[in-house]
Amino acid sequence: MNIPFWSYTEGALSMCDQRIAYSAVPQYLSLFRFISAELTRGYFLEHNEAKYRERRERVYTCLRIPRELEKLMIFGFFLCLDAFLYVFTLLPLRVLLAFVRFITLPCCGLGGGRVLQPAQVCDILKGVILVICYFMMHYVDYSMMYHLIRGQSVIKLYIIYNMLEVADRLFSSFGQDILDALYWTATEHKERKRAHLGVIPHFFMAVLYVFLHAILILVQATTLNVAFNSHNKSLLTIMMSNNFVEIKGSVFKKFEKNNLFQMSNSDIKERFTNYVLLLIVCLRNMEQFSWNPDHLWVLFPDVCMVIASEIAVDVVKHAFITKFNDITADVYSEYRASLAFELVSSRQKNAYTDYSDSVSRRMGFIPLPLAVLLIRVVTSSVKVQGVLAYTCVVLFYFGLITLKVLNSIILLGKSCQYVKDAKMEEKLFQSPSTSTPGKTPKRTPTKSNQGTPPDDSFSASVTSQPARQNSTAPLLVQSSSDQFLTTPDGEEKDITQDNPDLKHGSANKDLLDIDRFTICGNRID
């Protein structure tokens, strides 16, 4: 018995593509004809070409994410390495020069000037903090801590490791503020009205912070070491699976361009810290097995699993974040150019701070606690006895200096190239003008000396020493980007009404202006 399939109406025609020949379809179909139509019907993809082109571009973007992301990660890794090597190589030499100046300059006469420059004061403070925290770490028993953590259950260790990761971010967030407060308090002009606690309280707070953060990282390394040495590797598997939980908390959130930049900086810092933790774990294990090279191959698969899980999580996380938020893969080259701009600008004559501090504020990576822990582990793991051993230590130190200088030269050359490719070199010659709080400062480009082209002054200025700034400059310059970021959503409408410039600038903000906070909330100013 034949059953009527459908009847055409004027309303049905308005909902379907009129280009399909409905007249070719019979009004009455049998079951055989229905099955035949299901087996032979085709697709008309060309009718929605824009949609499928967009889907194909999304696939291509996801395929480009691993390469572009790893370029950024590698560049950021060497930036962190440069700041980390600075603590072991150039900082001791700078502290030595500052002490020599402190001893010899009063004999020659002060002339009414400062005994030490602000940079030298900061270097001495960093060196003293490192030495004090290093001796304080001798009172921490690593063996007792290892056996205490090993006696806990797997679930407890998993919870402890998660709490340590959260605590590390909180310490990094507040730690750089403590160090910056100490540096500014020690170098502030004394004729101004005192509105702080003093150098000594700030110094003790900085020492306490570095010591506690070093212990926190030590507990992280000990927990990871226990996971490596467990027989069934269940704890290590659970800890690696914890990385994939990060995908759940990040992928399905809305991300803007500057927020993704903050997350990328945090991922760079996290990856570099994990590499140092793996180095500490390998040193402790090799010491326990009397530096037997065969045991290194036992640790090698676990180390590769940790590194591979980190890379896989970062790739998947960034691929889906860019997919869901319609962000192209070219944005990572902009992030890389922004980091390169900070490196190049730190070499300018009017640079406000050293690049190692700039990395700390941008990425939340503070090298002092990690350096204290690594020095403590190396000195306890490697026994130096005899003239030959001390000669090897001196040669190793000169090798570190060579690596630091070579890394800095290559980074500076690559950064200049990235800045020129991004056409950002003209921003290097824009001097931020002073302004009162609450007003937006205007940037005026500075003229090159004696008609020198921008490229010549650009290449020459990155190797110049910073000049001393005028003491009459205001203490804080508040920009429109700071006001934009620190304002709650409910007050954003009032600010844009008071300042019409924000109406045009809030949609497309430059990464150099809008990214004033890291993922931990550190100031970039």
mmCIF file of N, CA and C in Angstrom, residues 371-471:
data_model
loop_
_atom_site.group_PDB
_atom_site.id
_atom_site.type_symbol
_atom_site.label_atom_id
_atom_site.label_comp_id
_atom_site.label_asym_id
_atom_site.label_seq_id
_atom_site.Cartn_x
_atom_site.Cartn_y
_atom_site.Cartn_z
ATOM 1 N N ALA A 371 67.346 29.689 42.911
ATOM 2 C CA ALA A 371 68.814 29.674 42.926
ATOM 3 C C ALA A 371 69.349 29.229 44.281
ATOM 4 N N VAL A 372 68.725 29.678 45.361
ATOM 5 C CA VAL A 372 69.151 29.257 46.702
ATOM 6 C C VAL A 372 69.021 27.748 46.859
ATOM 7 N N LEU A 373 67.900 27.203 46.409
ATOM 8 C CA LEU A 373 67.686 25.755 46.523
ATOM 9 C C LEU A 373 68.673 24.975 45.669
ATOM 10 N N LEU A 374 68.916 25.425 44.443
ATOM 11 C CA LEU A 374 69.838 24.703 43.563
ATOM 12 C C LEU A 374 71.262 24.737 44.109
ATOM 13 N N ILE A 375 71.682 25.874 44.640
ATOM 14 C CA ILE A 375 73.025 25.953 45.238
ATOM 15 C C ILE A 375 73.129 25.013 46.436
ATOM 16 N N ARG A 376 72.072 24.970 47.241
ATOM 17 C CA ARG A 376 72.079 24.077 48.417
ATOM 18 C C ARG A 376 72.143 22.618 47.994
ATOM 19 N N VAL A 377 71.406 22.237 46.986
ATOM 20 C CA VAL A 377 71.396 20.841 46.536
ATOM 21 C C VAL A 377 72.727 20.465 45.892
ATOM 22 N N VAL A 378 73.279 21.353 45.079
ATOM 23 C CA VAL A 378 74.546 21.050 44.400
ATOM 24 C C VAL A 378 75.679 20.937 45.410
ATOM 25 N N THR A 379 75.758 21.845 46.369
ATOM 26 C CA THR A 379 76.839 21.793 47.351
ATOM 27 C C THR A 379 76.735 20.580 48.272
ATOM 28 N N SER A 380 75.513 20.101 48.511
ATOM 29 C CA SER A 380 75.359 18.910 49.356
ATOM 30 C C SER A 380 75.517 17.619 48.569
ATOM 31 N N SER A 381 75.314 17.675 47.260
ATOM 32 C CA SER A 381 75.418 16.465 46.441
ATOM 33 C C SER A 381 76.820 16.251 45.892
ATOM 34 N N VAL A 382 77.522 17.323 45.588
ATOM 35 C CA VAL A 382 78.859 17.232 44.997
ATOM 36 C C VAL A 382 79.881 17.631 46.055
ATOM 37 N N LYS A 383 80.798 16.739 46.355
ATOM 38 C CA LYS A 383 81.846 16.992 47.339
ATOM 39 C C LYS A 383 83.096 17.504 46.614
ATOM 40 N N VAL A 384 83.567 18.665 47.032
ATOM 41 C CA VAL A 384 84.736 19.292 46.423
ATOM 42 C C VAL A 384 85.916 19.125 47.388
ATOM 43 N N GLN A 385 86.894 18.335 46.963
ATOM 44 C CA GLN A 385 88.072 18.081 47.778
ATOM 45 C C GLN A 385 89.293 18.038 46.868
ATOM 46 N N GLY A 386 90.326 18.741 47.255
ATOM 47 C CA GLY A 386 91.558 18.724 46.491
ATOM 48 C C GLY A 386 91.664 19.893 45.534
ATOM 49 N N VAL A 387 92.894 20.100 45.044
ATOM 50 C CA VAL A 387 93.160 21.208 44.133
ATOM 51 C C VAL A 387 92.479 20.992 42.804
ATOM 52 N N LEU A 388 92.466 19.764 42.320
ATOM 53 C CA LEU A 388 91.842 19.480 41.026
ATOM 54 C C LEU A 388 90.344 19.749 41.053
ATOM 55 N N ALA A 389 89.706 19.432 42.170
ATOM 56 C CA ALA A 389 88.273 19.662 42.277
ATOM 57 C C ALA A 389 87.951 21.155 42.264
ATOM 58 N N TYR A 390 88.762 21.941 42.985
ATOM 59 C CA TYR A 390 88.534 23.388 42.982
ATOM 60 C C TYR A 390 88.834 23.990 41.616
ATOM 61 N N THR A 391 89.806 23.436 40.923
ATOM 62 C CA THR A 391 90.083 23.901 39.559
ATOM 63 C C THR A 391 88.901 23.629 38.644
ATOM 64 N N CYS A 392 88.275 22.476 38.797
ATOM 65 C CA CYS A 392 87.087 22.152 38.005
ATOM 66 C C CYS A 392 85.927 23.092 38.333
ATOM 67 N N VAL A 393 85.807 23.480 39.604
ATOM 68 C CA VAL A 393 84.750 24.417 39.987
ATOM 69 C C VAL A 393 84.971 25.775 39.336
ATOM 70 N N VAL A 394 86.227 26.235 39.322
ATOM 71 C CA VAL A 394 86.528 27.522 38.685
ATOM 72 C C VAL A 394 86.263 27.458 37.193
ATOM 73 N N LEU A 395 86.668 26.375 36.565
ATOM 74 C CA LEU A 395 86.412 26.213 35.126
ATOM 75 C C LEU A 395 84.913 26.138 34.845
ATOM 76 N N PHE A 396 84.181 25.463 35.735
ATOM 77 C CA PHE A 396 82.728 25.385 35.553
ATOM 78 C C PHE A 396 82.084 26.761 35.693
ATOM 79 N N TYR A 397 82.612 27.584 36.608
ATOM 80 C CA TYR A 397 82.071 28.935 36.770
ATOM 81 C C TYR A 397 82.335 29.778 35.531
ATOM 82 N N PHE A 398 83.527 29.687 34.985
ATOM 83 C CA PHE A 398 83.808 30.425 33.756
ATOM 84 C C PHE A 398 82.977 29.898 32.588
ATOM 85 N N GLY A 399 82.688 28.608 32.612
ATOM 86 C CA GLY A 399 81.799 28.061 31.586
ATOM 87 C C GLY A 399 80.382 28.616 31.697
ATOM 88 N N LEU A 400 79.915 28.787 32.936
ATOM 89 C CA LEU A 400 78.599 29.402 33.126
ATOM 90 C C LEU A 400 78.575 30.850 32.653
ATOM 91 N N ILE A 401 79.661 31.580 32.925
ATOM 92 C CA ILE A 401 79.734 32.966 32.455
ATOM 93 C C ILE A 401 79.716 33.010 30.925
ATOM 94 N N THR A 402 80.460 32.094 30.304
ATOM 95 C CA THR A 402 80.463 32.036 28.838
ATOM 96 C C THR A 402 79.084 31.719 28.293
ATOM 97 N N LEU A 403 78.401 30.772 28.940
ATOM 98 C CA LEU A 403 77.043 30.428 28.506
ATOM 99 C C LEU A 403 76.103 31.601 28.679
ATOM 100 N N LYS A 404 76.231 32.321 29.790
ATOM 101 C CA LYS A 404 75.366 33.479 30.036
ATOM 102 C C LYS A 404 75.595 34.569 28.988
ATOM 103 N N VAL A 405 76.850 34.892 28.713
ATOM 104 C CA VAL A 405 77.150 35.942 27.746
ATOM 105 C C VAL A 405 76.694 35.527 26.348
ATOM 106 N N LEU A 406 76.964 34.277 25.975
ATOM 107 C CA LEU A 406 76.545 33.805 24.657
ATOM 108 C C LEU A 406 75.036 33.808 24.527
ATOM 109 N N ASN A 407 74.355 33.364 25.574
ATOM 110 C CA ASN A 407 72.890 33.358 25.553
ATOM 111 C C ASN A 407 72.340 34.776 25.457
ATOM 112 N N SER A 408 72.952 35.724 26.175
ATOM 113 C CA SER A 408 72.483 37.108 26.135
ATOM 114 C C SER A 408 72.690 37.728 24.753
ATOM 115 N N ILE A 409 73.825 37.438 24.132
ATOM 116 C CA ILE A 409 74.094 38.001 22.805
ATOM 117 C C ILE A 409 73.113 37.463 21.781
ATOM 118 N N ILE A 410 72.878 36.161 21.818
ATOM 119 C CA ILE A 410 71.943 35.559 20.851
ATOM 120 C C ILE A 410 70.528 36.067 21.092
ATOM 121 N N LEU A 411 70.135 36.165 22.364
ATOM 122 C CA LEU A 411 68.795 36.671 22.669
ATOM 123 C C LEU A 411 68.624 38.116 22.221
ATOM 124 N N LEU A 412 69.659 38.927 22.427
ATOM 125 C CA LEU A 412 69.568 40.321 22.014
ATOM 126 C C LEU A 412 69.465 40.446 20.505
ATOM 127 N N GLY A 413 70.242 39.640 19.774
ATOM 128 C CA GLY A 413 70.151 39.671 18.317
ATOM 129 C C GLY A 413 68.801 39.207 17.818
ATOM 130 N N LYS A 414 68.288 38.113 18.377
ATOM 131 C CA LYS A 414 66.966 37.620 17.979
ATOM 132 C C LYS A 414 65.870 38.610 18.356
ATOM 133 N N SER A 415 66.009 39.238 19.509
ATOM 134 C CA SER A 415 64.990 40.198 19.943
ATOM 135 C C SER A 415 64.955 41.409 19.017
ATOM 136 N N CYS A 416 66.114 41.897 18.617
ATOM 137 C CA CYS A 416 66.143 43.018 17.660
ATOM 138 C C CYS A 416 65.483 42.627 16.350
ATOM 139 N N GLN A 417 65.707 41.396 15.929
ATOM 140 C CA GLN A 417 65.073 40.932 14.695
ATOM 141 C C GLN A 417 63.558 40.847 14.846
ATOM 142 N N TYR A 418 63.089 40.310 15.969
ATOM 143 C CA TYR A 418 61.648 40.197 16.191
ATOM 144 C C TYR A 418 60.989 41.573 16.296
ATOM 145 N N VAL A 419 61.671 42.512 16.942
ATOM 146 C CA VAL A 419 61.111 43.863 17.071
ATOM 147 C C VAL A 419 61.016 44.543 15.712
ATOM 148 N N LYS A 420 62.036 44.385 14.887
ATOM 149 C CA LYS A 420 62.003 44.985 13.553
ATOM 150 C C LYS A 420 60.956 44.321 12.665
ATOM 151 N N ASP A 421 60.814 43.001 12.774
ATOM 152 C CA ASP A 421 59.796 42.308 11.982
ATOM 153 C C ASP A 421 58.394 42.744 12.375
ATOM 154 N N ALA A 422 58.191 43.029 13.666
ATOM 155 C CA ALA A 422 56.893 43.501 14.135
ATOM 156 C C ALA A 422 56.709 44.998 13.970
ATOM 157 N N LYS A 423 57.745 45.693 13.447
ATOM 158 C CA LYS A 423 57.695 47.141 13.222
ATOM 159 C C LYS A 423 57.378 47.897 14.513
ATOM 160 N N MET A 424 58.092 47.520 15.560
ATOM 161 C CA MET A 424 57.901 48.141 16.870
ATOM 162 C C MET A 424 59.103 48.966 17.292
ATOM 163 N N GLU A 425 60.098 49.136 16.382
ATOM 164 C CA GLU A 425 61.302 49.834 16.814
ATOM 165 C C GLU A 425 61.062 51.304 17.097
ATOM 166 N N GLU A 426 60.011 51.914 16.487
ATOM 167 C CA GLU A 426 59.765 53.328 16.763
ATOM 168 C C GLU A 426 59.279 53.547 18.194
ATOM 169 N N LYS A 427 58.727 52.514 18.825
ATOM 170 C CA LYS A 427 58.268 52.661 20.206
ATOM 171 C C LYS A 427 59.429 52.723 21.193
ATOM 172 N N LEU A 428 60.605 52.275 20.750
ATOM 173 C CA LEU A 428 61.764 52.338 21.639
ATOM 174 C C LEU A 428 62.203 53.764 21.902
ATOM 175 N N PHE A 429 61.843 54.683 21.009
ATOM 176 C CA PHE A 429 62.279 56.062 21.130
ATOM 177 C C PHE A 429 61.177 56.964 21.641
ATOM 178 N N GLN A 430 60.096 56.381 22.170
ATOM 179 C CA GLN A 430 59.016 57.157 22.758
ATOM 180 C C GLN A 430 59.234 57.213 24.251
ATOM 181 N N SER A 431 59.414 58.390 24.783
ATOM 182 C CA SER A 431 59.635 58.563 26.224
ATOM 183 C C SER A 431 58.310 58.838 26.901
ATOM 184 N N PRO A 432 57.925 58.049 27.914
ATOM 185 C CA PRO A 432 56.681 58.297 28.628
ATOM 186 C C PRO A 432 56.754 59.580 29.422
ATOM 187 N N SER A 433 55.842 60.495 29.149
ATOM 188 C CA SER A 433 55.825 61.767 29.862
ATOM 189 C C SER A 433 55.170 61.613 31.214
ATOM 190 N N THR A 434 55.515 62.508 32.121
ATOM 191 C CA THR A 434 54.969 62.438 33.468
ATOM 192 C C THR A 434 53.548 62.958 33.474
ATOM 193 N N SER A 435 52.787 62.483 34.415
ATOM 194 C CA SER A 435 51.388 62.887 34.518
ATOM 195 C C SER A 435 50.953 62.727 35.948
ATOM 196 N N THR A 436 49.896 63.394 36.257
ATOM 197 C CA THR A 436 49.315 63.283 37.582
ATOM 198 C C THR A 436 48.439 62.055 37.642
ATOM 199 N N PRO A 437 48.234 61.489 38.845
ATOM 200 C CA PRO A 437 47.394 60.316 38.953
ATOM 201 C C PRO A 437 45.994 60.590 38.467
ATOM 202 N N GLY A 438 45.501 59.629 37.709
ATOM 203 C CA GLY A 438 44.155 59.740 37.191
ATOM 204 C C GLY A 438 44.074 60.318 35.813
ATOM 205 N N LYS A 439 45.198 60.844 35.283
ATOM 206 C CA LYS A 439 45.209 61.398 33.938
ATOM 207 C C LYS A 439 46.038 60.512 33.034
ATOM 208 N N THR A 440 45.654 60.479 31.782
ATOM 209 C CA THR A 440 46.334 59.629 30.824
ATOM 210 C C THR A 440 47.549 60.347 30.279
ATOM 211 N N PRO A 441 48.740 59.773 30.434
ATOM 212 C CA PRO A 441 49.927 60.425 29.896
ATOM 213 C C PRO A 441 49.995 60.254 28.397
ATOM 214 N N LYS A 442 50.559 61.244 27.730
ATOM 215 C CA LYS A 442 50.717 61.194 26.292
ATOM 216 C C LYS A 442 52.175 60.931 25.972
ATOM 217 N N ARG A 443 52.369 60.057 25.002
ATOM 218 C CA ARG A 443 53.720 59.701 24.606
ATOM 219 C C ARG A 443 54.156 60.577 23.440
ATOM 220 N N THR A 444 55.339 61.149 23.551
ATOM 221 C CA THR A 444 55.884 61.981 22.495
ATOM 222 C C THR A 444 57.160 61.352 22.003
ATOM 223 N N PRO A 445 57.285 61.121 20.712
ATOM 224 C CA PRO A 445 58.505 60.505 20.204
ATOM 225 C C PRO A 445 59.681 61.443 20.340
ATOM 226 N N THR A 446 60.802 60.909 20.742
ATOM 227 C CA THR A 446 62.018 61.691 20.898
ATOM 228 C C THR A 446 62.764 61.770 19.581
ATOM 229 N N LYS A 447 63.411 62.883 19.345
ATOM 230 C CA LYS A 447 64.143 63.078 18.110
ATOM 231 C C LYS A 447 65.508 62.410 18.221
ATOM 232 N N SER A 448 65.929 61.841 17.120
ATOM 233 C CA SER A 448 67.230 61.204 17.092
ATOM 234 C C SER A 448 68.318 62.261 17.051
ATOM 235 N N ASN A 449 69.450 61.962 17.656
ATOM 236 C CA ASN A 449 70.537 62.923 17.784
ATOM 237 C C ASN A 449 71.198 63.157 16.432
ATOM 238 N N GLN A 450 71.326 64.453 16.039
ATOM 239 C CA GLN A 450 72.039 64.880 14.861
ATOM 240 C C GLN A 450 71.550 64.181 13.594
ATOM 241 N N GLY A 451 70.264 63.970 13.545
ATOM 242 C CA GLY A 451 69.687 63.416 12.333
ATOM 243 C C GLY A 451 70.044 61.965 12.083
ATOM 244 N N THR A 452 70.368 61.214 13.132
ATOM 245 C CA THR A 452 70.724 59.818 12.951
ATOM 246 C C THR A 452 69.481 59.018 12.606
ATOM 247 N N PRO A 453 69.538 58.120 11.625
ATOM 248 C CA PRO A 453 68.368 57.317 11.278
ATOM 249 C C PRO A 453 67.951 56.429 12.427
ATOM 250 N N PRO A 454 66.677 56.034 12.479
ATOM 251 C CA PRO A 454 66.212 55.209 13.591
ATOM 252 C C PRO A 454 66.939 53.890 13.691
ATOM 253 N N ASP A 455 67.308 53.259 12.567
ATOM 254 C CA ASP A 455 67.960 51.967 12.639
ATOM 255 C C ASP A 455 69.334 52.061 13.284
ATOM 256 N N ASP A 456 70.087 53.183 12.978
ATOM 257 C CA ASP A 456 71.404 53.335 13.571
ATOM 258 C C ASP A 456 71.328 53.571 15.069
ATOM 259 N N SER A 457 70.425 54.460 15.479
ATOM 260 C CA SER A 457 70.271 54.710 16.909
ATOM 261 C C SER A 457 69.705 53.509 17.633
ATOM 262 N N PHE A 458 68.893 52.715 16.916
ATOM 263 C CA PHE A 458 68.325 51.509 17.524
ATOM 264 C C PHE A 458 69.413 50.486 17.810
ATOM 265 N N SER A 459 70.336 50.300 16.859
ATOM 266 C CA SER A 459 71.391 49.315 17.054
ATOM 267 C C SER A 459 72.422 49.780 18.062
ATOM 268 N N ALA A 460 72.604 51.112 18.175
ATOM 269 C CA ALA A 460 73.611 51.624 19.106
ATOM 270 C C ALA A 460 73.099 51.732 20.526
ATOM 271 N N SER A 461 71.809 51.976 20.689
ATOM 272 C CA SER A 461 71.279 52.234 22.033
ATOM 273 C C SER A 461 71.125 50.985 22.857
ATOM 274 N N VAL A 462 71.035 49.815 22.220
ATOM 275 C CA VAL A 462 70.819 48.591 22.984
ATOM 276 C C VAL A 462 72.068 48.139 23.708
ATOM 277 N N THR A 463 73.214 48.701 23.377
ATOM 278 C CA THR A 463 74.442 48.343 24.067
ATOM 279 C C THR A 463 74.930 49.424 25.002
ATOM 280 N N SER A 464 74.154 50.492 25.184
ATOM 281 C CA SER A 464 74.557 51.601 26.037
ATOM 282 C C SER A 464 74.140 51.345 27.471
ATOM 283 N N GLN A 465 74.828 52.007 28.386
ATOM 284 C CA GLN A 465 74.506 51.889 29.798
ATOM 285 C C GLN A 465 73.356 52.807 30.153
ATOM 286 N N PRO A 466 72.526 52.438 31.120
ATOM 287 C CA PRO A 466 71.417 53.302 31.523
ATOM 288 C C PRO A 466 71.935 54.600 32.126
ATOM 289 N N ALA A 467 71.279 55.673 31.756
ATOM 290 C CA ALA A 467 71.634 56.975 32.310
ATOM 291 C C ALA A 467 70.845 57.231 33.575
ATOM 292 N N ARG A 468 71.391 58.061 34.436
ATOM 293 C CA ARG A 468 70.722 58.376 35.703
ATOM 294 C C ARG A 468 69.538 59.280 35.441
ATOM 295 N N GLN A 469 68.411 58.933 36.014
ATOM 296 C CA GLN A 469 67.188 59.686 35.787
ATOM 297 C C GLN A 469 67.128 60.903 36.690
ATOM 298 N N ASN A 470 66.326 61.866 36.272
ATOM 299 C CA ASN A 470 66.143 63.075 37.056
ATOM 300 C C ASN A 470 65.388 62.764 38.338
ATOM 301 N N SER A 471 65.873 63.318 39.441
ATOM 302 C CA SER A 471 65.262 63.017 40.729
ATOM 303 C C SER A 471 63.944 63.728 40.945
#
